[in-house]
Short mmCIF file of C-alpha atoms in Angstrom, two decimals:
data_model
loop_
_atom_site.label_atom_id
_atom_site.label_comp_id
_atom_site.label_asym_id
_atom_site.label_seq_id
_atom_site.Cartn_x
_atom_site.Cartn_y
_atom_site.Cartn_z
CA MET A 24 24.74 -94.32 74.57
CA VAL A 25 21.95 -93.90 77.16
CA ARG A 26 23.09 -94.75 80.65
CA VAL A 27 20.35 -95.36 83.61
CA SER A 28 22.31 -95.56 86.90
CA GLY A 29 22.11 -94.51 90.70
CA LEU A 30 18.98 -96.45 91.04
CA SER A 31 20.14 -98.92 93.63
CA SER A 32 22.60 -96.40 95.31
CA GLY A 33 20.70 -93.01 94.75
CA MET A 34 24.08 -91.49 93.69
CA ASP A 35 23.97 -89.12 90.52
CA ILE A 36 26.50 -91.51 88.59
CA ASP A 37 26.35 -89.48 85.43
CA GLU A 38 27.67 -86.42 87.62
CA LEU A 39 30.27 -88.36 89.60
CA VAL A 40 31.70 -89.53 86.13
CA LYS A 41 31.88 -86.15 84.82
CA SER A 42 33.55 -84.68 87.79
CA MET A 43 36.51 -87.49 87.65
CA MET A 44 36.76 -87.07 84.02
CA GLN A 45 37.09 -83.35 84.31
CA ALA A 46 40.41 -83.97 86.29
CA ALA A 47 41.27 -86.46 83.55
CA ARG A 48 40.71 -83.98 80.73
CA VAL A 49 43.32 -81.51 82.36
CA PRO A 50 46.44 -82.68 80.20
CA MET A 51 44.12 -82.90 77.11
CA ASP A 52 43.01 -79.44 77.56
CA LYS A 53 46.38 -78.51 77.63
CA LEU A 54 47.29 -79.94 74.35
CA THR A 55 44.02 -78.31 73.08
CA GLN A 56 45.03 -74.72 74.22
CA LYS A 57 48.65 -75.29 72.94
CA LYS A 58 47.37 -76.27 69.35
CA THR A 59 44.99 -73.13 69.71
CA TYR A 60 47.94 -71.03 70.42
CA SER A 61 49.97 -72.33 67.41
CA GLU A 62 47.12 -71.83 65.11
CA TRP A 63 47.10 -68.05 66.30
CA GLN A 64 50.91 -67.71 65.96
CA ARG A 65 50.66 -69.33 62.23
CA ASP A 66 47.98 -66.85 61.40
CA ASP A 67 49.88 -64.12 62.98
CA TYR A 68 52.82 -64.87 61.22
CA ARG A 69 51.03 -65.09 57.86
CA SER A 70 49.30 -61.59 58.43
CA MET A 71 52.72 -60.11 58.69
CA ASN A 72 53.97 -62.05 55.68
CA THR A 73 50.84 -60.23 54.07
CA ALA A 74 51.73 -56.97 54.66
CA LEU A 75 55.57 -57.53 53.70
CA LEU A 76 54.06 -58.98 50.31
CA GLU A 77 51.87 -55.85 49.86
CA LEU A 78 54.92 -53.51 50.33
CA ASP A 79 56.89 -55.27 47.95
CA THR A 80 54.49 -55.50 45.57
CA LEU A 81 53.90 -51.58 45.84
CA ILE A 82 57.72 -51.13 45.34
CA ARG A 83 57.81 -53.41 42.23
CA ASP A 84 54.58 -51.55 40.53
CA GLY A 85 55.82 -48.07 41.90
CA VAL A 86 58.95 -46.74 42.71
CA GLY A 87 60.55 -50.01 41.45
CA LYS A 88 59.32 -48.72 37.67
CA GLN A 89 60.88 -46.47 35.58
CA ALA A 90 57.70 -45.95 33.94
CA SER A 91 56.60 -44.25 37.45
CA PHE A 92 59.34 -41.65 36.72
CA ILE A 93 58.76 -40.55 33.10
CA LYS A 94 55.45 -39.56 33.38
CA LYS A 95 54.76 -36.55 31.64
CA THR A 96 52.25 -33.77 31.15
CA VAL A 97 52.19 -33.40 27.05
CA THR A 98 50.39 -30.34 25.30
CA VAL A 99 49.42 -30.80 21.77
CA SER A 100 48.26 -27.92 19.76
CA ASN A 101 45.68 -29.99 17.87
CA PRO A 102 44.74 -32.77 19.77
CA ASN A 103 41.99 -33.66 17.28
CA ALA A 104 44.41 -34.15 14.70
CA LEU A 105 47.27 -35.71 17.01
CA SER A 106 47.84 -37.54 20.42
CA VAL A 107 51.17 -37.67 22.01
CA LYS A 108 51.84 -40.45 24.52
CA ASN A 109 55.03 -41.00 26.24
CA ILE A 110 56.55 -44.40 26.09
CA ASN A 111 60.09 -44.71 27.63
CA SER A 112 61.42 -41.25 27.08
CA THR A 113 63.43 -40.24 30.12
CA SER A 114 63.67 -36.16 29.12
CA ASP A 115 61.48 -33.71 28.27
CA PHE A 116 60.32 -33.31 23.95
CA SER A 117 58.79 -31.20 21.53
CA GLY A 118 58.14 -31.28 18.19
CA SER A 119 56.13 -30.47 15.03
CA ILE A 120 54.32 -32.67 12.65
CA GLU A 121 52.27 -31.86 9.23
CA VAL A 122 50.02 -34.58 8.54
CA LYS A 123 49.55 -34.90 4.52
CA GLU A 124 47.87 -38.42 4.16
CA LEU A 125 46.77 -41.15 6.95
CA ALA A 126 47.57 -44.96 6.63
CA THR A 127 44.66 -46.87 5.39
CA HIS A 128 43.53 -50.48 5.31
CA ALA A 129 43.65 -52.41 2.36
CA ARG A 130 40.32 -54.23 1.52
CA ILE A 131 38.34 -56.77 -0.59
CA ILE A 132 34.60 -56.55 -1.54
CA SER A 133 32.61 -59.23 -3.18
CA LYS A 134 29.04 -60.07 -4.12
CA ILE A 135 27.97 -63.66 -2.82
CA SER A 136 25.57 -65.82 -5.09
CA PRO A 137 24.99 -69.54 -4.07
CA ASN A 138 26.46 -71.67 -6.21
CA LYS A 139 23.38 -73.29 -7.53
CA SER A 140 22.55 -71.07 -10.48
CA ASP A 141 22.91 -67.54 -11.77
CA SER A 142 20.28 -66.53 -9.11
CA GLU A 143 20.83 -63.47 -7.40
CA GLU A 144 19.15 -65.25 -4.32
CA LYS A 145 20.58 -64.37 -1.01
CA LEU A 146 21.99 -66.78 1.40
CA ASP A 147 21.34 -67.53 5.05
CA PRO A 148 24.39 -67.08 6.73
CA THR A 149 23.32 -69.18 9.71
CA LYS A 150 22.48 -72.26 7.77
CA LYS A 151 24.95 -75.16 7.40
CA LEU A 152 27.29 -74.72 4.46
CA SER A 153 26.14 -78.24 3.22
CA GLU A 154 22.66 -77.00 3.34
CA VAL A 155 23.29 -73.70 1.23
CA PHE A 156 26.47 -75.12 -1.05
CA GLY A 157 25.39 -79.02 -1.30
CA VAL A 158 28.61 -80.96 -0.98
CA LEU A 159 32.23 -79.22 -0.85
CA ASN A 160 35.25 -81.08 -2.21
CA ASP A 161 38.38 -81.74 -0.04
CA GLU A 162 39.95 -78.38 -1.82
CA GLU A 163 37.23 -76.28 -0.87
CA LYS A 164 37.32 -77.16 2.78
CA THR A 165 40.87 -75.46 3.30
CA ILE A 166 41.40 -71.44 3.10
CA LYS A 167 44.39 -69.36 3.43
CA ILE A 168 44.52 -66.02 4.36
CA SER A 169 47.71 -63.91 3.92
CA ALA A 170 47.59 -60.08 5.52
CA ILE A 171 49.89 -57.45 6.27
CA THR A 172 51.25 -57.30 9.73
CA LYS A 173 52.24 -54.47 11.99
CA ASP A 174 55.93 -54.42 10.78
CA GLY A 175 54.93 -54.43 7.41
CA THR A 176 55.46 -58.16 6.70
CA MET A 177 52.81 -60.54 5.19
CA ASP A 178 51.66 -63.44 7.24
CA THR A 179 49.49 -66.64 6.32
CA LYS A 180 46.94 -68.28 8.52
CA GLU A 181 44.94 -71.74 7.36
CA ILE A 182 41.69 -72.24 8.20
CA THR A 183 39.52 -75.75 8.06
CA ILE A 184 35.99 -75.45 7.04
CA ASP A 185 33.38 -78.02 8.07
CA PRO A 186 30.53 -77.94 6.01
CA GLU A 187 28.18 -80.15 8.01
CA LYS A 188 28.82 -78.18 11.44
CA ASP A 189 29.76 -74.59 10.06
CA SER A 190 28.01 -71.64 9.01
CA LEU A 191 29.24 -68.81 6.79
CA ASN A 192 28.78 -67.04 10.13
CA ASP A 193 31.12 -69.34 11.69
CA VAL A 194 33.49 -69.42 8.89
CA ILE A 195 33.54 -65.39 9.22
CA SER A 196 34.10 -66.01 13.02
CA LYS A 197 37.27 -67.99 12.74
CA ILE A 198 38.70 -65.57 10.05
CA ASN A 199 38.61 -62.56 12.33
CA SER A 200 39.85 -64.53 15.22
CA GLN A 201 42.59 -66.58 13.34
CA THR A 202 43.66 -64.34 10.66
CA GLY A 203 44.86 -60.64 9.92
CA VAL A 204 41.77 -59.72 8.26
CA THR A 205 38.31 -58.99 9.32
CA ALA A 206 35.36 -60.39 7.43
CA PHE A 207 31.87 -59.04 7.89
CA TYR A 208 28.64 -60.34 5.43
CA ASP A 209 25.82 -57.79 4.87
CA SER A 210 22.61 -59.92 4.33
CA VAL A 211 20.93 -56.44 2.74
CA SER A 212 23.39 -56.14 0.03
CA ASN A 213 24.36 -59.77 -0.23
CA GLN A 214 28.36 -58.78 0.18
CA ILE A 215 31.08 -59.97 2.13
CA SER A 216 34.00 -57.66 2.68
CA PHE A 217 37.56 -58.38 3.76
CA THR A 218 39.67 -55.74 5.60
CA ALA A 219 43.14 -55.94 6.65
CA LYS A 220 43.34 -55.44 10.55
CA ASN A 221 46.37 -53.54 9.97
CA THR A 222 47.39 -50.45 7.76
CA GLY A 223 49.98 -49.54 5.27
CA ASP A 224 50.78 -50.39 1.77
CA TYR A 225 52.87 -53.58 1.56
CA PHE A 226 53.52 -54.49 -2.55
CA ASN A 227 54.26 -50.70 -3.27
CA SER A 228 57.08 -50.70 -0.54
CA LYS A 229 58.60 -53.90 -1.70
CA THR A 230 60.53 -54.91 -4.98
CA ASP A 231 58.17 -57.58 -5.86
CA GLU A 232 54.84 -55.28 -6.91
CA ASP A 233 52.68 -58.44 -7.47
CA GLU A 234 52.39 -58.96 -3.52
CA PRO A 235 49.22 -57.56 -2.44
CA GLU A 236 48.11 -56.57 1.41
CA ILE A 237 45.59 -59.37 1.46
CA LYS A 238 45.61 -62.57 -0.30
CA LEU A 239 42.57 -65.14 -0.53
CA GLU A 240 43.71 -68.74 -1.12
CA GLY A 241 41.13 -71.72 -1.70
CA THR A 242 38.57 -72.78 -4.00
CA PHE A 243 35.73 -72.11 -1.66
CA PHE A 244 36.09 -68.32 -2.30
CA SER A 245 36.03 -68.73 -6.08
CA ASN A 246 33.52 -71.73 -6.36
CA GLN A 247 31.01 -71.02 -3.78
CA LEU A 248 31.51 -67.12 -3.20
CA ASN A 249 31.84 -66.50 -6.98
CA MET A 250 34.90 -64.24 -6.27
CA LYS A 251 36.66 -63.49 -9.43
CA VAL A 252 39.62 -62.21 -7.92
CA LEU A 253 41.56 -63.14 -4.74
CA ASP A 254 43.37 -60.60 -3.62
CA ASN A 255 43.27 -56.56 -3.11
CA LYS A 256 45.71 -55.75 -5.84
CA ALA A 257 44.05 -57.57 -8.54
CA ALA A 258 40.63 -56.45 -7.23
CA ALA A 259 41.68 -52.83 -7.14
CA ALA A 260 42.90 -53.16 -10.71
CA SER A 261 39.49 -55.29 -12.33
CA GLN A 262 36.63 -53.55 -11.00
CA ASP A 263 34.22 -55.22 -13.61
CA GLU A 264 34.91 -58.79 -12.17
CA GLY A 265 32.18 -58.99 -9.17
CA THR A 266 34.82 -58.25 -6.41
CA THR A 267 36.20 -54.82 -5.82
CA GLY A 268 39.52 -54.07 -3.96
CA THR A 269 41.35 -51.03 -2.27
CA LEU A 270 45.13 -50.80 -1.91
CA GLY A 271 46.64 -50.32 1.93
CA SER A 272 48.16 -46.74 1.99
CA ASN A 273 51.20 -45.75 4.16
CA ALA A 274 50.91 -42.43 6.38
CA GLU A 275 52.58 -39.47 4.70
CA LEU A 276 54.11 -36.47 7.37
CA THR A 277 56.64 -34.30 8.02
CA TYR A 278 58.06 -35.07 11.26
CA ASN A 279 60.51 -31.60 12.32
CA GLY A 280 61.05 -30.65 8.98
CA ILE A 281 61.69 -34.39 7.60
CA PRO A 282 59.28 -35.93 5.35
CA ILE A 283 58.45 -39.64 6.65
CA LYS A 284 56.09 -42.47 5.90
CA ARG A 285 54.90 -44.91 8.18
CA SER A 286 52.33 -48.34 7.56
CA SER A 287 50.29 -47.03 10.58
CA ASN A 288 48.69 -44.06 12.29
CA THR A 289 50.39 -44.94 15.43
CA PHE A 290 54.13 -45.11 15.68
CA THR A 291 57.19 -44.24 18.07
CA ILE A 292 59.90 -41.74 18.00
CA ASN A 293 62.80 -41.26 20.20
CA GLY A 294 60.60 -43.23 22.93
CA VAL A 295 57.33 -41.30 22.33
CA GLU A 296 54.02 -42.51 20.92
CA LEU A 297 52.51 -40.61 18.12
CA THR A 298 48.91 -41.31 16.72
CA ILE A 299 47.62 -39.13 13.73
CA LYS A 300 43.89 -38.93 13.37
CA GLU A 301 43.41 -36.61 10.44
CA LYS A 302 45.00 -34.39 7.64
CA ALA A 303 46.22 -31.02 9.25
CA THR A 304 46.75 -28.39 6.98
CA GLY A 305 49.29 -26.88 8.98
CA PRO A 306 51.96 -28.00 11.46
CA ILE A 307 50.73 -29.58 14.86
CA THR A 308 53.45 -28.71 17.84
CA PHE A 309 53.71 -30.55 20.89
CA SER A 310 55.42 -30.32 24.18
CA SER A 311 56.17 -32.33 27.22
CA THR A 312 56.68 -31.42 30.90
CA THR A 313 57.60 -33.50 33.89
CA ASP A 314 54.18 -34.68 35.59
CA VAL A 315 55.62 -33.59 38.95
CA ASP A 316 52.21 -34.62 40.90
CA ALA A 317 51.88 -38.18 39.55
CA ILE A 318 55.61 -38.78 40.65
CA LEU A 319 55.21 -37.30 43.88
CA ASP A 320 52.11 -39.29 44.39
CA THR A 321 54.31 -42.42 43.74
CA VAL A 322 56.95 -41.62 46.29
CA THR A 323 54.64 -41.04 48.79
CA LYS A 324 52.41 -43.92 48.52
CA PHE A 325 55.80 -45.89 48.78
CA VAL A 326 56.70 -43.60 52.30
CA THR A 327 53.27 -44.17 53.69
CA LYS A 328 53.24 -47.85 52.81
CA TYR A 329 56.86 -48.62 54.49
CA ASN A 330 55.42 -46.72 57.33
CA GLU A 331 52.64 -48.81 57.83
CA VAL A 332 54.70 -51.98 57.69
CA ILE A 333 57.10 -50.36 60.32
CA GLU A 334 54.27 -50.06 62.66
CA LYS A 335 53.00 -53.30 62.13
CA ILE A 336 56.16 -54.75 63.16
CA LYS A 337 57.10 -52.61 65.97
CA ASP A 338 53.81 -53.02 67.40
CA LYS A 339 53.60 -57.08 66.79
CA THR A 340 56.86 -57.49 68.25
CA GLY A 341 56.43 -55.24 71.05
CA GLU A 342 52.88 -56.78 72.04
CA SER A 343 52.57 -57.66 76.11
CA LYS A 344 52.34 -61.51 76.38
CA TYR A 345 49.85 -62.65 79.31
CA ARG A 346 51.00 -65.87 80.20
CA SER A 347 47.73 -66.38 82.83
CA PHE A 348 45.28 -65.91 80.02
CA THR A 349 45.77 -69.28 77.78
CA PRO A 350 43.39 -70.10 75.35
CA LEU A 351 39.91 -70.88 76.67
CA THR A 352 38.42 -74.38 76.42
CA ALA A 353 35.07 -75.10 75.30
CA GLU A 354 33.73 -75.84 78.73
CA GLN A 355 35.15 -72.37 79.71
CA LYS A 356 33.71 -70.64 77.21
CA LYS A 357 30.05 -72.02 78.00
CA ALA A 358 30.66 -70.45 81.55
CA MET A 359 31.28 -66.60 80.06
CA THR A 360 29.53 -64.36 77.94
CA GLU A 361 30.07 -63.16 74.45
CA ASP A 362 32.05 -60.29 75.61
CA GLU A 363 33.90 -61.88 78.46
CA VAL A 364 35.18 -64.51 75.76
CA LYS A 365 36.37 -61.51 73.58
CA LEU A 366 37.88 -59.54 76.46
CA TRP A 367 39.65 -62.63 77.53
CA GLU A 368 41.05 -63.73 73.97
CA GLU A 369 42.32 -60.30 73.11
CA LYS A 370 44.80 -60.95 76.04
CA ALA A 371 45.27 -64.65 75.25
CA LYS A 372 46.27 -63.67 71.79
CA SER A 373 48.67 -60.81 72.68
CA GLY A 374 52.36 -61.19 72.13
CA THR A 375 52.31 -64.50 69.91
CA LEU A 376 55.23 -62.34 68.10
CA LYS A 377 56.94 -60.65 70.89
CA ASN A 378 60.76 -60.13 70.26
CA ASP A 379 60.19 -62.36 67.28
CA SER A 380 63.94 -62.56 65.88
CA THR A 381 63.23 -62.44 62.53
CA LEU A 382 61.00 -59.26 62.44
CA LYS A 383 63.18 -57.54 64.70
CA ASN A 384 66.07 -58.33 62.46
CA LEU A 385 63.93 -57.12 59.57
CA LEU A 386 63.43 -53.72 60.99
CA THR A 387 66.96 -53.31 61.45
CA THR A 388 67.92 -53.98 57.79
CA MET A 389 65.25 -52.01 56.53
CA ARG A 390 66.47 -48.86 58.34
CA SER A 391 69.99 -49.65 57.26
CA SER A 392 69.03 -50.12 53.65
CA LEU A 393 67.18 -46.85 53.51
CA ASN A 394 69.39 -44.70 55.36
CA THR A 395 72.62 -45.78 53.72
CA SER A 396 73.70 -43.66 50.64
CA VAL A 397 74.29 -45.42 47.00
CA ASN A 398 77.34 -45.52 46.16
CA GLY A 399 78.32 -44.54 42.37
CA LEU A 400 75.69 -42.03 42.10
CA ASN A 401 76.49 -38.64 41.51
CA GLY A 402 73.96 -36.14 42.69
CA MET A 403 71.04 -37.67 44.39
CA ASN A 404 72.57 -40.85 46.39
CA SER A 405 70.38 -40.68 49.46
CA LEU A 406 66.78 -40.15 50.84
CA SER A 407 67.48 -37.07 52.34
CA MET A 408 68.47 -35.34 49.43
CA LEU A 409 64.72 -36.09 48.06
CA GLY A 410 63.72 -34.76 51.58
CA ILE A 411 62.87 -37.78 53.09
CA THR A 412 64.03 -38.60 56.47
CA THR A 413 63.37 -40.55 59.68
CA THR A 414 61.32 -38.90 62.02
CA SER A 415 62.88 -37.56 65.19
CA ASN A 416 60.54 -39.40 67.62
CA TYR A 417 62.83 -42.68 68.08
CA LEU A 418 59.54 -44.44 69.49
CA ASP A 419 58.19 -44.36 65.96
CA GLY A 420 60.67 -47.33 64.83
CA GLY A 421 62.24 -45.68 62.10
CA LYS A 422 59.42 -44.22 60.14
CA LEU A 423 59.96 -41.86 57.31
CA THR A 424 58.75 -38.13 56.68
CA ILE A 425 58.63 -36.07 53.63
CA ASP A 426 59.26 -32.45 52.79
CA GLU A 427 57.30 -32.31 49.97
CA ASP A 428 58.63 -29.06 48.72
CA LYS A 429 62.10 -30.35 48.67
CA LEU A 430 60.78 -33.69 46.91
CA ARG A 431 59.10 -31.77 44.27
CA ALA A 432 62.12 -29.88 43.63
CA ALA A 433 64.26 -32.94 43.08
CA ILE A 434 61.22 -34.68 41.18
CA SER A 435 61.36 -31.32 38.79
CA GLU A 436 65.49 -31.27 38.43
CA ASP A 437 65.57 -34.95 37.46
CA PRO A 438 63.10 -37.44 38.14
CA ASN A 439 65.23 -40.29 36.49
CA ALA A 440 67.97 -39.82 39.00
CA ILE A 441 65.12 -40.40 41.70
CA TYR A 442 64.53 -43.67 39.82
CA ASN A 443 68.11 -44.65 39.85
CA LEU A 444 68.59 -43.96 43.54
CA PHE A 445 65.87 -46.45 44.07
CA MET A 446 66.45 -49.21 41.32
CA LYS A 447 70.29 -48.97 40.56
CA GLU A 448 71.33 -52.36 39.70
CA ASP A 449 74.57 -54.20 41.26
CA SER A 450 75.39 -57.17 43.00
CA ASP A 451 77.18 -55.02 46.15
CA THR A 452 74.79 -54.05 48.34
CA GLY A 453 76.40 -50.54 48.90
CA GLU A 454 75.99 -50.17 44.92
CA MET A 455 72.36 -51.26 45.13
CA GLY A 456 69.61 -48.99 44.66
CA LEU A 457 67.63 -48.21 47.89
CA ALA A 458 64.10 -50.26 46.79
CA ARG A 459 66.47 -53.27 45.48
CA ARG A 460 68.00 -53.41 48.98
CA LEU A 461 64.46 -53.04 50.56
CA ARG A 462 63.10 -55.98 48.50
CA THR A 463 65.90 -58.23 49.16
CA ASN A 464 65.49 -57.72 52.70
CA LEU A 465 61.66 -58.33 52.71
CA LYS A 466 61.98 -61.76 50.21
CA ALA A 467 64.42 -63.05 52.81
CA SER A 468 62.25 -62.20 55.78
CA MET A 469 59.14 -63.69 53.88
CA ALA A 470 61.10 -66.73 52.66
CA THR A 471 61.79 -67.49 56.62
CA ILE A 472 58.27 -66.72 57.84
CA THR A 473 57.02 -68.91 55.44
CA GLU A 474 59.47 -71.86 56.58
CA GLN A 475 58.07 -71.30 59.89
CA ALA A 476 54.31 -70.46 59.39
CA GLY A 477 53.48 -71.54 55.55
CA LYS A 478 51.17 -69.88 53.37
CA ALA A 479 47.42 -70.40 52.98
CA GLY A 480 47.09 -73.68 51.40
CA SER A 481 50.34 -75.13 52.60
CA LEU A 482 50.25 -78.64 53.92
CA ASN A 483 51.00 -78.62 57.70
CA ASN A 484 54.15 -81.29 56.72
CA ASN A 485 56.12 -78.31 54.81
CA PHE A 486 56.30 -76.00 57.83
CA THR A 487 57.62 -75.85 61.47
CA ILE A 488 54.38 -74.74 63.14
CA GLY A 489 52.49 -77.11 60.75
CA LYS A 490 54.37 -80.23 61.68
CA SER A 491 54.16 -79.06 65.42
CA LEU A 492 50.19 -79.19 64.58
CA ASN A 493 50.43 -82.50 63.05
CA SER A 494 51.93 -83.85 66.05
CA LEU A 495 49.23 -82.34 68.40
CA GLU A 496 46.76 -83.63 66.73
CA THR A 497 47.96 -86.99 66.80
CA ARG A 498 48.65 -86.66 70.81
CA ILE A 499 45.03 -85.22 70.95
CA SER A 500 43.43 -88.06 69.15
CA ALA A 501 45.39 -90.72 71.20
CA PHE A 502 44.55 -89.26 74.50
CA GLU A 503 40.61 -88.95 73.09
CA ALA A 504 40.71 -92.60 72.71
CA LYS A 505 42.28 -92.79 76.40
CA LEU A 506 39.58 -90.87 77.89
CA MET A 507 36.93 -92.59 75.97
CA LYS A 508 38.42 -96.02 77.64
CA LEU A 509 38.74 -94.47 80.97
CA GLU A 510 35.11 -92.93 80.61
CA THR A 511 33.98 -96.39 80.09
CA ARG A 512 35.86 -97.91 82.81
CA TYR A 513 34.19 -95.63 85.48
CA TYR A 514 30.96 -96.65 84.29
CA THR A 515 31.90 -100.14 84.16
CA GLN A 516 32.86 -99.83 87.89
CA PHE A 517 29.83 -97.89 88.83
CA THR A 518 27.56 -100.24 87.23
CA ALA A 519 29.21 -103.37 89.13
CA MET A 520 28.65 -101.05 92.26
CA GLU A 521 25.22 -100.69 91.77
CA LYS A 522 24.88 -104.11 91.04
CA ALA A 523 26.20 -105.34 94.18
CA ILE A 524 24.25 -102.65 96.09
CA GLN A 525 21.21 -104.27 94.13
CA ARG A 526 22.17 -107.66 95.46
CA ALA A 527 22.76 -106.90 99.03
CA ASN A 528 19.42 -104.62 99.31
CA SER A 529 17.48 -108.01 97.71
CA GLN A 530 19.60 -109.88 100.33
CA SER A 531 18.46 -107.51 103.19
CA ALA A 532 14.55 -107.50 102.14
CA SER A 533 14.81 -111.64 102.07
CA LEU A 534 15.99 -111.87 105.49
CA MET A 535 13.74 -108.94 106.86
CA GLN A 536 10.76 -110.74 105.24
CA TYR A 537 12.32 -114.40 107.03
CA PHE A 538 12.46 -112.77 110.49
CA SER A 539 9.19 -110.97 110.35
#
C-alpha cells in the first residue's frame, strides 16, 4: 500500500511510524532471536549425533566384525591353477591339492528352423513370434526349464510367452533372467544353445540315472524350434536328431591325499574357499599367515575415530557462551558488513551445547567402557594388553594412544582373541566386549539426543526442540498480526491529524482572506 502523508504537517510520517514500530517490535525480535538460537542448538545436536553414528558404524563394520580379524595373506604355489580365499577360518591353514578334472556345465545345442516348411531359412530374432511362427496354441505359450542348482538339486521355472508381444530375443531374455540356464541364439549358424548356470553331474550322482542337468518342457521347443530331444542327457545320447547335448561333470581332485569330487570349481573346506582353474599335473600347495597390517589398520581406524568423537564432545560441551552476543535481526545485519556478521555469529553460536548433561555423561561412560577389563576372558582382556592406553594429558579428555609394536605382537599372537575382547557377547556389562559396551553407550545417547533434536526430516511435533519451535512460530505469527494492526492504527491516527491540520489551515486561510 502506498501512503502519501505529511503534506499538511510537514512531518515525515513514515519515519515517525517506523521509529514507533521499532520500539514495538522489540518483543518480536526477542522471539525471532530465540527461534534462531533454538535452530542452531537443534543443528548442533544433530551434528553431534552424526558423529556418534559414524563411530557406531565404524565399530560395526570394523572391530565389530570377525572378518576383520581373520584376514590372511595366502600363498599358492601355482596361482594359475588354484586361488584360495579365507572365509571364516580363525586359524592359519595350509594344504595340498591335485586337480584331475574341472567341473563343467551341461549344455543343449539345437538348430532352429521356422515351422513353415523344410526350409533352412534363418529367422529374425527381433520379430514378434506371431510374425515368425504364426498362431501359437495355448500349450506352446508355456514352457518349463529345469536346471541343476548350486547344491546339486534340480529347480524348475515356468515362463509364459506372449506371441503378439514377444520376439525370440524376448523369450531368451526371460529364460536368462528367470531360470537356471543361459540361452543364446547365433543368427550366423542358426543355432540356439542352453547352458546350465551351475556346473556338476546331477543324474550320475543320483539313483535315478534318467534325470538330466537341463530339461526343457513345452511344445514350443519341439513344434516351433524343431528340437527333437528336450534334455541334455537324451541329446548327448542321440547326436543324430538335430540336437546335441553335453552332460555336466564334477570336479575331481585330491585334497591333502583324499580323493574328492565337487559339483562346482569353487567350494569351501574348513572355512577356506578354493577355486580350481585348470588341471595340474602335480600337487599345488598353499598356506596362510595373519595379515597383521590389515588388522592393525582396522584397530587404528577405530582409535582414530574414537579420539575424534572425544574431542568433538569435549570441545562442544566446553565452549564459551557469550550471552551478550544474541542472534542478529535482519535490521541489525543490514547495518553490518559481511565480515562483521560472520564474527558476531561465531560468538552467538558458541556454547549451544555447553555442559550438556547427555554428552558429558556419554564421555564418562565411554571412558569407563573402554578402560574396564572384560571379565571371563583369559589372556587379552583389556585394551592395555594390546598396547592401547589413555593419553597422559588429562586435557585430552580420555583420548587413546597406540603402542604399534605391542599391538602388532598381539595381532600376530592371536587376532581372534582381540575380536573376543571387542565383541564378547553377554548381557552383563562386565562380561561384555568393549565394542559392544561402547555401541550400547552410543545408541542410548543418540536416542536421547533424537528425542531432544530429532533427525533430518523429522516433524517438529516429534521432538522437544521442534515443539518449542512450533510454539515460537505461533507466537511470532500472532505478534506479526498484532504489529500490522498497530501500524495501521498509527497511520490512521496520523491521517486524522493531517486532516485536522488541513482543515485548520483552510479555516485560517479563509479568515485571513476575510479580514484582508
